[in-house]
Structures are given as C-alpha cells and as structure tokens.
mmCIF file of C-alpha atoms in Angstrom:
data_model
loop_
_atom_site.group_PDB
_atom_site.id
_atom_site.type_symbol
_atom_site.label_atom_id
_atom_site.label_comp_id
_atom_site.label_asym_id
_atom_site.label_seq_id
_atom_site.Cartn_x
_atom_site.Cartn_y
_atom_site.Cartn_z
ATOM 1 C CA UNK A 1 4.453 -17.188 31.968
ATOM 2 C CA UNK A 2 5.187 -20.162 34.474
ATOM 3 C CA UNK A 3 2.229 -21.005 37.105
ATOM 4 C CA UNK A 4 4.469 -19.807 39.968
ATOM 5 C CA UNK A 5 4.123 -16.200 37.857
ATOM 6 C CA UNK A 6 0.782 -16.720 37.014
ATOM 7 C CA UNK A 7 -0.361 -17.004 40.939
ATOM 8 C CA UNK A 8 2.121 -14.250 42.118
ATOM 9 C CA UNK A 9 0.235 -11.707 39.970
ATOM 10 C CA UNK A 10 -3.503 -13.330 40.550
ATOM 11 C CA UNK A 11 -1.928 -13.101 44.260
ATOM 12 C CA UNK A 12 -1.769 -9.354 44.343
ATOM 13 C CA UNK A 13 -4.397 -8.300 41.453
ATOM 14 C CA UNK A 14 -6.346 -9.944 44.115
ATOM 15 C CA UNK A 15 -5.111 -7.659 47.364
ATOM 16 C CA UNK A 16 -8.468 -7.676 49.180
ATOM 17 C CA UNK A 17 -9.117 -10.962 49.693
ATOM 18 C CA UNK A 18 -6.532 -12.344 52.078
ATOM 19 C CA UNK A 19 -7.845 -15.812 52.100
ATOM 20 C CA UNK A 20 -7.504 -16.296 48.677
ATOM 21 C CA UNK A 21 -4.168 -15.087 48.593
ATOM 22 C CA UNK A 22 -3.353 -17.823 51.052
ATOM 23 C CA UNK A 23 -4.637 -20.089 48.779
ATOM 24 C CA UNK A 24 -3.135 -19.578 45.923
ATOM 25 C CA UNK A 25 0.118 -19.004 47.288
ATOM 26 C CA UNK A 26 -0.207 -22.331 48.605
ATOM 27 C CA UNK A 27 -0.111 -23.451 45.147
ATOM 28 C CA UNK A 28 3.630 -21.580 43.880
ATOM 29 C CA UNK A 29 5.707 -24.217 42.447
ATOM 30 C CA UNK A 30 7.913 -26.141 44.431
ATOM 31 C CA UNK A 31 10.000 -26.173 41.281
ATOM 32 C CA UNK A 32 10.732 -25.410 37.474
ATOM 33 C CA UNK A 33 9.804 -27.893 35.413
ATOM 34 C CA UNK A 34 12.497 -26.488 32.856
ATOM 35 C CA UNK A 35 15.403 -25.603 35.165
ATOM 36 C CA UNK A 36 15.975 -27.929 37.852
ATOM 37 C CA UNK A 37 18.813 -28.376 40.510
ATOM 38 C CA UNK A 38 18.654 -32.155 40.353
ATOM 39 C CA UNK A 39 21.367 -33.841 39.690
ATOM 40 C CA UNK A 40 21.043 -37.424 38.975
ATOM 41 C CA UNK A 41 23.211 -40.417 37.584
ATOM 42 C CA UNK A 42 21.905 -41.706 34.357
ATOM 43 C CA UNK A 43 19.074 -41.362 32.773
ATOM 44 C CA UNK A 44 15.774 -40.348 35.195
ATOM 45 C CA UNK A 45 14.517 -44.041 34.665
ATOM 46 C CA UNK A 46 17.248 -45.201 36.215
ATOM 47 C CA UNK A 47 15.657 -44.114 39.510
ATOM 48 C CA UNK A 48 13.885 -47.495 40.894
ATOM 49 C CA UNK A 49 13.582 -47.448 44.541
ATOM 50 C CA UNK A 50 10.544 -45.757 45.107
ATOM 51 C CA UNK A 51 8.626 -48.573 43.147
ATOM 52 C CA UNK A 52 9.977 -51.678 45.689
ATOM 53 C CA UNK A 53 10.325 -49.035 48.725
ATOM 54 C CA UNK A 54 7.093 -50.431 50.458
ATOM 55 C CA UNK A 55 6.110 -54.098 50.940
ATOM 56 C CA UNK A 56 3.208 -54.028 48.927
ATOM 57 C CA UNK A 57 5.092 -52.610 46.157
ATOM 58 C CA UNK A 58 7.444 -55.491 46.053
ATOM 59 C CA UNK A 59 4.530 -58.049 45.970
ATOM 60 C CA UNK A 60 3.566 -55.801 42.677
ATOM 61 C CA UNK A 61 6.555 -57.090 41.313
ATOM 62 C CA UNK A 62 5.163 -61.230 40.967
ATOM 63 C CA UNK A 63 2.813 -62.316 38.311
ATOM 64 C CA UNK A 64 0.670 -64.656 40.176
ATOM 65 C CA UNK A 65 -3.737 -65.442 40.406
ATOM 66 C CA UNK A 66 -6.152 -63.163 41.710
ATOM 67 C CA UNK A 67 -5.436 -62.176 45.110
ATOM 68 C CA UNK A 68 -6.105 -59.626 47.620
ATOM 69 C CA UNK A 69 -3.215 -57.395 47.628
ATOM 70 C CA UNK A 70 -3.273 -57.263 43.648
ATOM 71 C CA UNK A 71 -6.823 -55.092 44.402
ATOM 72 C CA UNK A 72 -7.117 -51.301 44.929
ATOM 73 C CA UNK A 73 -10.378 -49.811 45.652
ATOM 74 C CA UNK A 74 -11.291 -46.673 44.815
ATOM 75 C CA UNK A 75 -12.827 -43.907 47.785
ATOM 76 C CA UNK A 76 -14.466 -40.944 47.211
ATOM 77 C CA UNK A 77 -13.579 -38.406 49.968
ATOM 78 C CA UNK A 78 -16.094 -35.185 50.585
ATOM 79 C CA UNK A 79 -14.783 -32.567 52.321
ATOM 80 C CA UNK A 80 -18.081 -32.799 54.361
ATOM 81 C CA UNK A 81 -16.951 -34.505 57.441
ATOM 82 C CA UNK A 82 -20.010 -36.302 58.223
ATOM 83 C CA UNK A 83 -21.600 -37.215 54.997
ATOM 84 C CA UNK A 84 -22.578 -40.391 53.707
ATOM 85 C CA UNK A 85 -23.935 -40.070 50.319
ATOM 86 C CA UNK A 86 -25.002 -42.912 48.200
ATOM 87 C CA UNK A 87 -24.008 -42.648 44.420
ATOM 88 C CA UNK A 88 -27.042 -43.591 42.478
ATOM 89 C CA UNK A 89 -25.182 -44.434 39.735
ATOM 90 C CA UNK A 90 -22.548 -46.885 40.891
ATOM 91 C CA UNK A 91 -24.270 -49.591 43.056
ATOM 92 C CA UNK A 92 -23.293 -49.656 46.717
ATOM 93 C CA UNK A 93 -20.679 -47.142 46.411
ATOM 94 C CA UNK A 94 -20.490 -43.493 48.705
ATOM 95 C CA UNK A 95 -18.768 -40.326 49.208
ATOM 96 C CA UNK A 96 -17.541 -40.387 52.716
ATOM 97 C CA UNK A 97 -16.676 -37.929 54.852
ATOM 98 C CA UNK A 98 -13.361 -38.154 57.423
ATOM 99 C CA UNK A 99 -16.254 -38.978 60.315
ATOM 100 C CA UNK A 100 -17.065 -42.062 58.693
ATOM 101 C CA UNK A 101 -14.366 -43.192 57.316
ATOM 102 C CA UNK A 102 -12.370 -45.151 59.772
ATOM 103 C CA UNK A 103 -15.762 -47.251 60.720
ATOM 104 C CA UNK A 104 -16.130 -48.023 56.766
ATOM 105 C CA UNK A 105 -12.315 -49.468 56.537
ATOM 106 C CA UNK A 106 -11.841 -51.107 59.504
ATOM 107 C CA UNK A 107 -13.830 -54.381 58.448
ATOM 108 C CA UNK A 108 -12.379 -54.337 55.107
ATOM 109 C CA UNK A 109 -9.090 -53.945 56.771
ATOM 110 C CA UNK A 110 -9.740 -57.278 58.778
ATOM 111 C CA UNK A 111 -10.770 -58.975 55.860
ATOM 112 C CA UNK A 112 -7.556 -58.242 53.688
ATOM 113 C CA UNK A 113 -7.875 -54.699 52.623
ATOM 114 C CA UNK A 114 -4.337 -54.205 50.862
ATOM 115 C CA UNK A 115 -4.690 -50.420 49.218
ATOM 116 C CA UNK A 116 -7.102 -48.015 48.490
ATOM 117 C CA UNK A 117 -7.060 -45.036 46.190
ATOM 118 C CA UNK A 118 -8.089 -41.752 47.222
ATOM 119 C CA UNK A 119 -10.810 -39.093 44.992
ATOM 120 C CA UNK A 120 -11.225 -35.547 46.398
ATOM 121 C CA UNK A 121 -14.570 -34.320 45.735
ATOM 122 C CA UNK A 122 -14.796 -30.350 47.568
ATOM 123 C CA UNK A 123 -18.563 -29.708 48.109
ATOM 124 C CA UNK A 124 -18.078 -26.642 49.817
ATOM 125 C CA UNK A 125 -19.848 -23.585 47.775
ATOM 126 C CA UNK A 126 -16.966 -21.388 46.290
ATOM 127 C CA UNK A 127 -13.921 -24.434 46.870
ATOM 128 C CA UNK A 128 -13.412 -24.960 42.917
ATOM 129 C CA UNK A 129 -11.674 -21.716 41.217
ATOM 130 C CA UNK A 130 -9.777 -21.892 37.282
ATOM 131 C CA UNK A 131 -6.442 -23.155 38.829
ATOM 132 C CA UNK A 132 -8.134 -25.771 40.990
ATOM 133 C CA UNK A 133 -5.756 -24.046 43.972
ATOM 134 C CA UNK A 134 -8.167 -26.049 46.596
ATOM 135 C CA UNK A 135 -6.942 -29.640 45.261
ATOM 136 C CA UNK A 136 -3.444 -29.360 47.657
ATOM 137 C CA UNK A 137 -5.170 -27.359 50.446
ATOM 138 C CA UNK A 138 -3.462 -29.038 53.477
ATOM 139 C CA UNK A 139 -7.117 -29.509 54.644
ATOM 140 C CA UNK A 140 -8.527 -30.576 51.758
ATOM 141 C CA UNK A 141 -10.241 -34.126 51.901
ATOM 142 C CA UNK A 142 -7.398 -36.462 50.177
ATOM 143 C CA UNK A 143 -4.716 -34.725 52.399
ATOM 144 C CA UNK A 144 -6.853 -35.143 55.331
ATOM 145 C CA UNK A 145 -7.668 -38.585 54.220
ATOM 146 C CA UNK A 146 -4.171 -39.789 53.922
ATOM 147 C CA UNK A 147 -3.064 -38.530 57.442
ATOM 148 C CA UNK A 148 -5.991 -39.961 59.142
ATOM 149 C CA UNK A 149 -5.482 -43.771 57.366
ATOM 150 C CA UNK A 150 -1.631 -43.310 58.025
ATOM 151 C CA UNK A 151 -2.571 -42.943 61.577
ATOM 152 C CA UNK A 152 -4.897 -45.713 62.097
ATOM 153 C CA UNK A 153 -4.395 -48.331 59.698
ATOM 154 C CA UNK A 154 -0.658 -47.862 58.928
ATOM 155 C CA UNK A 155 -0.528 -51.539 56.853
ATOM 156 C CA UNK A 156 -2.723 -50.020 53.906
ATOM 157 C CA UNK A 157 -1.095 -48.741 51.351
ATOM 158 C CA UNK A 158 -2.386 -45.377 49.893
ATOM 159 C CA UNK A 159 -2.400 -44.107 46.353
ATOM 160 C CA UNK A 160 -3.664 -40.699 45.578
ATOM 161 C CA UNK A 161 -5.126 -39.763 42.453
ATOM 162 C CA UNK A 162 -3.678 -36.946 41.268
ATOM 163 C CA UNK A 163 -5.950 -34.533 39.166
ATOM 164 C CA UNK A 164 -7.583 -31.258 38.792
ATOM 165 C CA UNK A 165 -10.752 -32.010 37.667
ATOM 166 C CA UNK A 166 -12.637 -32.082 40.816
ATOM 167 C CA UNK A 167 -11.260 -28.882 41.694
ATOM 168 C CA UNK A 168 -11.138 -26.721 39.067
ATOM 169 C CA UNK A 169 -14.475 -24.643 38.390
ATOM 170 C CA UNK A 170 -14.442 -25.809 34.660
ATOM 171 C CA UNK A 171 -13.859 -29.347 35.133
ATOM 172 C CA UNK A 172 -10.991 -30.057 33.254
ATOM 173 C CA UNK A 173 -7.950 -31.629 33.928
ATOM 174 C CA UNK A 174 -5.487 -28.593 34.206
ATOM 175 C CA UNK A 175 -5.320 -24.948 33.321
ATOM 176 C CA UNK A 176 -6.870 -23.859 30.534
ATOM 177 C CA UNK A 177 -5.777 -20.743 28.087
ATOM 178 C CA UNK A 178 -7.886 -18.161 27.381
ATOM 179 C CA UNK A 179 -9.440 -20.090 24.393
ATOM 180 C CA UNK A 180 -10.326 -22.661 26.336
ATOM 181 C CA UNK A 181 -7.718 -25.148 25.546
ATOM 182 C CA UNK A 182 -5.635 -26.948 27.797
ATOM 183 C CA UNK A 183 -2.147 -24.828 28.370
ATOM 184 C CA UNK A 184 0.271 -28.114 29.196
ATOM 185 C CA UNK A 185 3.111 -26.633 30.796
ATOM 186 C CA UNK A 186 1.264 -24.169 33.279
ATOM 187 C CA UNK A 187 -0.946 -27.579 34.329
ATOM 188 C CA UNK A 188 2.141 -29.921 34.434
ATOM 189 C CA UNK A 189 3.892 -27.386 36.810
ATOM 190 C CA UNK A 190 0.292 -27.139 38.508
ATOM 191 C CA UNK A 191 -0.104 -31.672 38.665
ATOM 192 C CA UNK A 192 3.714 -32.276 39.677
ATOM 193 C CA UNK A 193 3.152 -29.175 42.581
ATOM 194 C CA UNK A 194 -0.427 -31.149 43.868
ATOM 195 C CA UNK A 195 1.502 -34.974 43.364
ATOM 196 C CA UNK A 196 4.520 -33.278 46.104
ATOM 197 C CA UNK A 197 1.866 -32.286 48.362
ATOM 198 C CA UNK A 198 0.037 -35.213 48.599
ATOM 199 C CA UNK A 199 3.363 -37.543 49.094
ATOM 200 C CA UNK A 200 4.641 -35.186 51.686
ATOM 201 C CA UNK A 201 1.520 -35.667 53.170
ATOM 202 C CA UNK A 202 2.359 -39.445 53.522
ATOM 203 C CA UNK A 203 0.824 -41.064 50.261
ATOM 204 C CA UNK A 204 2.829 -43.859 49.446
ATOM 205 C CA UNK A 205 1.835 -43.632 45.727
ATOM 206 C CA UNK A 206 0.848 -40.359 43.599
ATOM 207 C CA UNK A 207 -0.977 -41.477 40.332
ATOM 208 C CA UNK A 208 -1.310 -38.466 37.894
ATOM 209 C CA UNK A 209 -4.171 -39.101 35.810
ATOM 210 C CA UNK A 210 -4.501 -36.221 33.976
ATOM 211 C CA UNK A 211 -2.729 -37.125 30.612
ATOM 212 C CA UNK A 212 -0.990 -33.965 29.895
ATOM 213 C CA UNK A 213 2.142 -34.462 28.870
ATOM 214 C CA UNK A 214 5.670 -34.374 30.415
ATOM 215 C CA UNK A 215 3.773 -34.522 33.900
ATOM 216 C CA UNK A 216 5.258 -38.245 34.884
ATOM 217 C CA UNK A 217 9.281 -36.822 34.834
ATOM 218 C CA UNK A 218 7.879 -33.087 36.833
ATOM 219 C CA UNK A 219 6.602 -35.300 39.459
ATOM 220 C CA UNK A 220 9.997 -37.373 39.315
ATOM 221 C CA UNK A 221 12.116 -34.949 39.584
ATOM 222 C CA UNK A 222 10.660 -33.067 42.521
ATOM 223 C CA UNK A 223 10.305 -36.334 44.806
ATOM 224 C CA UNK A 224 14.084 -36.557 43.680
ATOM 225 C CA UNK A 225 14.471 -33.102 44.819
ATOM 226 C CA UNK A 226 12.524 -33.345 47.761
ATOM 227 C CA UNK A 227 14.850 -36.240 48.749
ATOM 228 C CA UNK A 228 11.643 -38.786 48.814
ATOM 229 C CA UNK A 229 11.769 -40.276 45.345
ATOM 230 C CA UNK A 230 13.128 -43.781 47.147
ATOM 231 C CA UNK A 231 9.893 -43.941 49.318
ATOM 232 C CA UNK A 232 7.135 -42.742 46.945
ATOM 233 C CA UNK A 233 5.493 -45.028 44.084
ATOM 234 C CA UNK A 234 4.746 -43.356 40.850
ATOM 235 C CA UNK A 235 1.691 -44.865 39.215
ATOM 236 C CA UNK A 236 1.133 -42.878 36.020
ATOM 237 C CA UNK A 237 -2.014 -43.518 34.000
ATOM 238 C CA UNK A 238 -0.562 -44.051 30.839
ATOM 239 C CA UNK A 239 -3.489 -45.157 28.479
ATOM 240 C CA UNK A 240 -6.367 -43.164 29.371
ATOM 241 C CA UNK A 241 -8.860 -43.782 27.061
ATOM 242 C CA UNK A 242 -12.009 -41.009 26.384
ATOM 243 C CA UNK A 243 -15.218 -42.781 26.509
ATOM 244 C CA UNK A 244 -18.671 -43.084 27.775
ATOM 245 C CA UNK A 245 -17.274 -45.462 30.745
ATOM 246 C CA UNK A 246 -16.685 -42.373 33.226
ATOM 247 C CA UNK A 247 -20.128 -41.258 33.756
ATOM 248 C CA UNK A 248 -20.706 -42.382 37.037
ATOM 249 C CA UNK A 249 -16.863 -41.569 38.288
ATOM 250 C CA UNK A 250 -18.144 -38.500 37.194
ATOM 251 C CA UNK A 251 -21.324 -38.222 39.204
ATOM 252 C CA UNK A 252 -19.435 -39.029 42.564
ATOM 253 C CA UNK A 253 -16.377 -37.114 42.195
ATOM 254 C CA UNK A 254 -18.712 -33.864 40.594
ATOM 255 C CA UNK A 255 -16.048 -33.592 38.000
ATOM 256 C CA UNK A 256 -17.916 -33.351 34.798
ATOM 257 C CA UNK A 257 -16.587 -30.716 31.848
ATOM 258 C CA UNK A 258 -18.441 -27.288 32.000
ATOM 259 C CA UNK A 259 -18.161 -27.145 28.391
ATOM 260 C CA UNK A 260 -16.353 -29.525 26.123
ATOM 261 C CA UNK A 261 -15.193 -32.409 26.662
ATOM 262 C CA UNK A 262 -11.569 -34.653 27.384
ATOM 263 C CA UNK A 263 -10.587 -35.626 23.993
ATOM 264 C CA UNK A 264 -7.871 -33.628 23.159
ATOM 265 C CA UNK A 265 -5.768 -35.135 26.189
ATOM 266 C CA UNK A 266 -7.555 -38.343 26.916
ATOM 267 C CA UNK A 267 -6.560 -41.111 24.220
ATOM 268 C CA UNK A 268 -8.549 -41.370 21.544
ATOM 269 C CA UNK A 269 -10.804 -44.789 21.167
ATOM 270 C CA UNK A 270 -8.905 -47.323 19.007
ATOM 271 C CA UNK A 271 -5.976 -45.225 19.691
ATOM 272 C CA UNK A 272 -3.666 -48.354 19.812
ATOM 273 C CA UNK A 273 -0.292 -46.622 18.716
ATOM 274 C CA UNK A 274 -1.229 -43.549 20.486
ATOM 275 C CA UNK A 275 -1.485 -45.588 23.811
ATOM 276 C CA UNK A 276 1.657 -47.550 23.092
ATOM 277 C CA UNK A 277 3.741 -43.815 22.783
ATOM 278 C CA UNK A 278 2.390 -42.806 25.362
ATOM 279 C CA UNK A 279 3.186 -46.007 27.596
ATOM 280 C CA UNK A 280 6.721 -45.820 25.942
ATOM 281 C CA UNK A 281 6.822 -42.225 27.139
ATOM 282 C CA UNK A 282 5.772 -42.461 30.921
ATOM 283 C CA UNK A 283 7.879 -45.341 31.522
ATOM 284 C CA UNK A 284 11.063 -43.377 29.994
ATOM 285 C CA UNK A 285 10.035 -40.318 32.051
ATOM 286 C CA UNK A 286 10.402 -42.512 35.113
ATOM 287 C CA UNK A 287 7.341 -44.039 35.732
ATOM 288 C CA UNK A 288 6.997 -47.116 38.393
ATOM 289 C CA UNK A 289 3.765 -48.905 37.609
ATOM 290 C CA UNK A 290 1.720 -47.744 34.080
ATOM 291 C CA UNK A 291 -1.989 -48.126 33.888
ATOM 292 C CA UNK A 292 -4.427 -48.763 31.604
ATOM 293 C CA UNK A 293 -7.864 -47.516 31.852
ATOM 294 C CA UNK A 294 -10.694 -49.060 31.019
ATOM 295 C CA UNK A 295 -9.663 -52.174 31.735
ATOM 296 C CA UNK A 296 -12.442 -54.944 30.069
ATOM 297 C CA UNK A 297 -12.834 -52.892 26.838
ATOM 298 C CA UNK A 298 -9.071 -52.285 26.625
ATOM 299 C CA UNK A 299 -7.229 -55.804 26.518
ATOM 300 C CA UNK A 300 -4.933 -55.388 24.059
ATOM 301 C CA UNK A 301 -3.887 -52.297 25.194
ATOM 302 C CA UNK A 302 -2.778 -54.453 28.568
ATOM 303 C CA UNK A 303 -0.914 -56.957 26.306
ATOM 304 C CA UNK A 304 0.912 -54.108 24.746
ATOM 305 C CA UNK A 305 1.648 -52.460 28.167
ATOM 306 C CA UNK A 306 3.204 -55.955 29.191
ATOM 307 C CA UNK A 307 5.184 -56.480 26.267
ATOM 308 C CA UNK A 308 6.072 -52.899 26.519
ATOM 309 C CA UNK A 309 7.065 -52.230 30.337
ATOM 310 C CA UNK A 310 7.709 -55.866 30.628
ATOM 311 C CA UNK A 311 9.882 -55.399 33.448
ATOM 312 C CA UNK A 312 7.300 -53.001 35.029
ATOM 313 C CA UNK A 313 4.074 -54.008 36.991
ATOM 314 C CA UNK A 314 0.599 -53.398 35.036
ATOM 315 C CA UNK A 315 -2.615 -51.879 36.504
ATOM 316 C CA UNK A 316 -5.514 -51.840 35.467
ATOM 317 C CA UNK A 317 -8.492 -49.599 36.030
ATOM 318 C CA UNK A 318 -12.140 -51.337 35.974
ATOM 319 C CA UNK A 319 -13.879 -47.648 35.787
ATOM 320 C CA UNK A 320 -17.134 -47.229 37.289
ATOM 321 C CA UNK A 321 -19.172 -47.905 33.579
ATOM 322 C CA UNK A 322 -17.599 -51.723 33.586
ATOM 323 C CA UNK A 323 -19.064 -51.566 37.086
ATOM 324 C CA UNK A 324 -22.686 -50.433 36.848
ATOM 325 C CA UNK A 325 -22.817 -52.135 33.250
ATOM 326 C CA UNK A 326 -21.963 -55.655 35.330
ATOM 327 C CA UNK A 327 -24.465 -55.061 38.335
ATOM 328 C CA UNK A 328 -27.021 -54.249 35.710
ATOM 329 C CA UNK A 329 -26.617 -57.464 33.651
ATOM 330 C CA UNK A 330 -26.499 -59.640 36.805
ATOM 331 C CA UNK A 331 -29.734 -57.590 37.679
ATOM 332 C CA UNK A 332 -30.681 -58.977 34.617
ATOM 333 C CA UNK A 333 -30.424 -62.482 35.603
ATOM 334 C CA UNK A 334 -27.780 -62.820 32.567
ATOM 335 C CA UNK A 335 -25.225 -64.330 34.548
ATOM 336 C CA UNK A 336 -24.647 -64.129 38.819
ATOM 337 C CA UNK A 337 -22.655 -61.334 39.622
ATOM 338 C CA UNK A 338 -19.815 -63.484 41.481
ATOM 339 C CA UNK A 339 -19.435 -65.327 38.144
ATOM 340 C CA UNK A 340 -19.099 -61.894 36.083
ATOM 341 C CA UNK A 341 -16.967 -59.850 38.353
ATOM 342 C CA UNK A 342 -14.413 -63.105 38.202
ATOM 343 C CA UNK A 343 -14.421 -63.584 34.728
ATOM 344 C CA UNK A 344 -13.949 -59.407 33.808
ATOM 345 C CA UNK A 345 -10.974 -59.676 36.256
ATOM 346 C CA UNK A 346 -9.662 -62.938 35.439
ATOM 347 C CA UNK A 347 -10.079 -61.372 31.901
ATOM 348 C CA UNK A 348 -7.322 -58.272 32.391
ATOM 349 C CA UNK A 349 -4.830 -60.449 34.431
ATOM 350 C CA UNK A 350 -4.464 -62.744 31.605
ATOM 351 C CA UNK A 351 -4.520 -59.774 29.194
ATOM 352 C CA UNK A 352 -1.227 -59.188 31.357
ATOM 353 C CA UNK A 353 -2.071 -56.742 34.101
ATOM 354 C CA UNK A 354 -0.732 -57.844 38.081
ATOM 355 C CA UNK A 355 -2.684 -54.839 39.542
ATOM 356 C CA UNK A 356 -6.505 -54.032 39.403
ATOM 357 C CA UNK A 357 -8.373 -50.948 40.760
ATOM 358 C CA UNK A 358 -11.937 -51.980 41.083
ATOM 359 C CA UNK A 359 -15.010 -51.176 42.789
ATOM 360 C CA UNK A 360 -15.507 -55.032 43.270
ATOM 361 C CA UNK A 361 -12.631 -54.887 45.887
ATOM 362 C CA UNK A 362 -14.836 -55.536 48.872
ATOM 363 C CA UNK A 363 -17.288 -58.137 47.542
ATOM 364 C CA UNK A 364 -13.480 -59.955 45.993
ATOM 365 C CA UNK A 365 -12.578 -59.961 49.876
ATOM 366 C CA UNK A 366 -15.159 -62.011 50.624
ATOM 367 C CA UNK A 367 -14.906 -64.501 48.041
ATOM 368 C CA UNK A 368 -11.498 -65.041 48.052
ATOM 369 C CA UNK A 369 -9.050 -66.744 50.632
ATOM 370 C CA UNK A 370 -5.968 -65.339 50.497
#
C-alpha cells in the first residue's frame, strides 16, 4: 500500500472528524516514489544547480578558516507563539515561539548571522498522530518560521530539517508497521512529501535527517518535478550516527522514542564502512552537501566524506551532547570555553568539513571578525 493509499482510507474510515480529514489529506503524496513523470538527462546527480543557486551556497563551495558564513545555528520553533522556554539541558539555548523570534535574530543578523536551521517542536495537546500528518501543516511552526524570516531578514539563508520525529506520536523517524518497525517506503514517500512542502514554502535548503533509505533521490525528483530543483539545496545527513549525544536535542525538540530506540536506521557506532555506503549512496542519489553527525567524536568519518564527495561541500553537525559536554568542562575550569569551542571546531574543519551546524554560532559571532 503507498502512503497516498494509506491516508485515502484513514481519510474516510475516519468520516466524522472533518478536521482530521483535512489533515491528513494534506499529507497525499505529491508523487510516486516508484513511477515518476520526470524526465531528466543523465544520471539524477547530474542535477547541480540547486547546490550554487543561492550566494551562500556558492561560498560553500571554498575551503577556507573559520568564518561566519561557514556556521549554521540550530532554532527550535514551538508552535506556541509567545513562548520562551529555556532548555535546561543545553546551556543558553530556547524554544521560541513566532512572537519572539524576529527580536532574537535581528542582533545576530547585525553581527553576521549567515543561516540558521529550523526544528519543529508542536506542543499543542493532540498535534502528534502515527503518520506525523502535523509536520507539513501549512501552519505548523517551521512553515510559519520560514515565511516570517523570508519576509524580514531575506539575506539569511534557511535550512529546514526535515524529520518526523517531533511529530509523530511514537517518536520515530517515519511510519512504522504494525510490528513496530520502520516501513521505509511508506516514510520515504511520507519525508520527500514534508521536504516539498517546506521548499515551496521558501526554504532554501531541505535536510532529511531521517536515514531511511532512498529518501535523498524522492526528494530530488519532486523539486525536479516541481520545477524548483535549480533553487533548492539538498543537505542530506548522510552519517548519522546512534549515540548518547542527542539527549538534549531530544529534550527541546520533545522527540524522544516511545519505545525503542533509533538503531536500526541511525548508523551504528564504529560503523565506518556503513557510513562510507551510505555517503556513497546520498551523493549518487543527488545529494548537494552530505553531513556528518556528531561532528568531534566522528573525525574520520569527515575525512572519509572529503575524500569521498571530494567535489561536494562537508557539514558537520556539533549535536547538542558535544555542546553541554563543553560548557560543563569549561564550568569545570578545565579549559575557558572560547579556547574549547575553537579547538572542537578548528578540529572538524581540518578533519575536512567547510560547513558546521553548532549551537556555538552566536558566541563564534562575537569572537570572530569576518
């Protein structure tokens, strides 16, 4: 059964509750991920505009020192329009509401701001269902998000994370079969659907990081489709790592596992010729930029993805465990935290990465000059 089934007959098994019909038909594929009408010249790799389509994107390209625009920083957006919630467990980091924020960005915007990622987290009672139908809602928080930046800071760039876990009443990162399992084709058709809306929407980068596979060429082929592959970035996540590093992501974004856990998707620790198939993979499928997450405790991983996607740019995700386990050592008094957060990030760009997504992104704006 394909998801756009799947809905149609949770659509009408459901026939007296018109808002959730609304909802999930809001999630019917914009596509087969098996039969498609695309037709395309060579193979799908071949298709490179979207990844030098936006000025940013082209200054991805250079390997240079650590600068501003090589930082993305991460933003947790609550579909609570006025909150302002402090995450205990990553230091001086919040879920935001739209009401607050355009006053957060705009003095990281004046201080050289480049590119933020975007996290949904619904806190609304009832939001998160099996097929996590709320995560393309047109006003859910990421979709919301990305309008409002486009609108007043047009210069920053906008990636949007591109997973179900926040949204889906289990916690995982797709759909899962009766058994519990992860069914990969139902949640590729479900990713690839959520990565359309969110670049229609006006992200100018989708990054799926839900590891199934087969979801980086899906997403390709329906920006092709669309007509928008030459304007979107696709950042695909291509060494996910499971670990004990997530726990605080995890706290902010309220996407923990109900039962289980991520290890049958996520890469398994050590996984070094796992991670370089599956780098091999996403950038065949048509992947722009690959990423490699965690970033301190994965180094050689980074090397490979260089050597690998040599002609590709290389992110790299410090995750929100590097981040607390830093704060907490300069707590310590083991070293300042200036002198730590340089060294981890000096670290991964020699390691081969020319991108970094870090929490650190506002405190590097003010201690560096360009």
């Amino acid at each position: 059964m394909s998801f756009s089934s799947l809905v149609s007959d949770l659509t009408y098994r459901d026939s007296d509750r018109d808002e959730k019909r609304s909802t999930l038909s809001r999630a019917k594929s914009y596509a087969s991920t098996a039969a498609t009408s695309v037709s395309i010249s060579g193979d799908i790799s071949s298709q490179l505009h979207g990844g030098y389509s936006h000025p940013l994107a082209r200054a991805w390209q250079a390997e240079r020192q650590l600068t501003k625009s090589m930082l993305i920083y991460p933003l947790f957006i609550s579909d609570s329009p006025d909150e302002e919630m402090l995450i205990p467990s990553l230091p001086n980091q919040h879920r935001r509401g739209l009401n607050k924020l355009v006053a957060f960005l705009a003095p990281l915007v004046r201080k050289g701001l480049r590119s933020v990622i975007l996290f949904g987290v619904p806190m609304a009672p009832n939001v998160k269902d099996a097929l996590g139908t709320a995560a393309d809602d047109p006003k859910g928080p990421v979709i919301q998000a990305t309008r409002l930046i486009r609108r007043r800071f047009p210069e920053l760039f906008i990636v949007a994370d591109v997973c179900l876990c926040e949204y889906t009443s289990h916690g995982h990162c797709g759909i899962l079969r009766d058994d519990g399992s992860l069914n990969n084709q139902l949640s590729v058709d479900r990713i690839s659907d959520v990565a359309m809306a969110y670049a229609e929407a006006g992200a100018h980068c989708v990054a799926p990081s839900d590891m199934n596979d087969g979801r980086i060429r899906a997403i390709k082929l329906k920006l092709i489709e669309a007509g928008i592959a030459h304007q979107v970035v696709l950042m695909s996540y291509s060494a996910k790592f499971s670990g004990c590093l997530y726990g605080p992501f995890r706290d902010a974004a309220g996407s923990c596992p109900s039962f289980g856990d991520r290890r049958c998707y996520q890469l398994p620790p050590g996984g070094r010729g796992l991670a370089r198939r599956a780098i091999h993979r996403d950038i065949n499928e048509g992947a722009d930029i690959i990423m490699v997450k965690p970033a301190s405790q994965y180094l050689d991983i980074i090397s490979d993805a260089k050597e690998i996607g040599k002609d590709l740019p290389v992110a790299a995700y410090q995750v929100s465990g590097e981040f607390a386990m830093i704060h907490a050592a300069a707590k310590a008094g083991v070293f300042d935290l200036k002198t730590m957060a340089f060294e981890a990030t000096e670290g991964i760009l020699r390691a081969g990465a020319t991108i970094v997504v870090s929490y650190f992104t506002p405190d590097f704006l003010d201690w560096l000059s360009d």
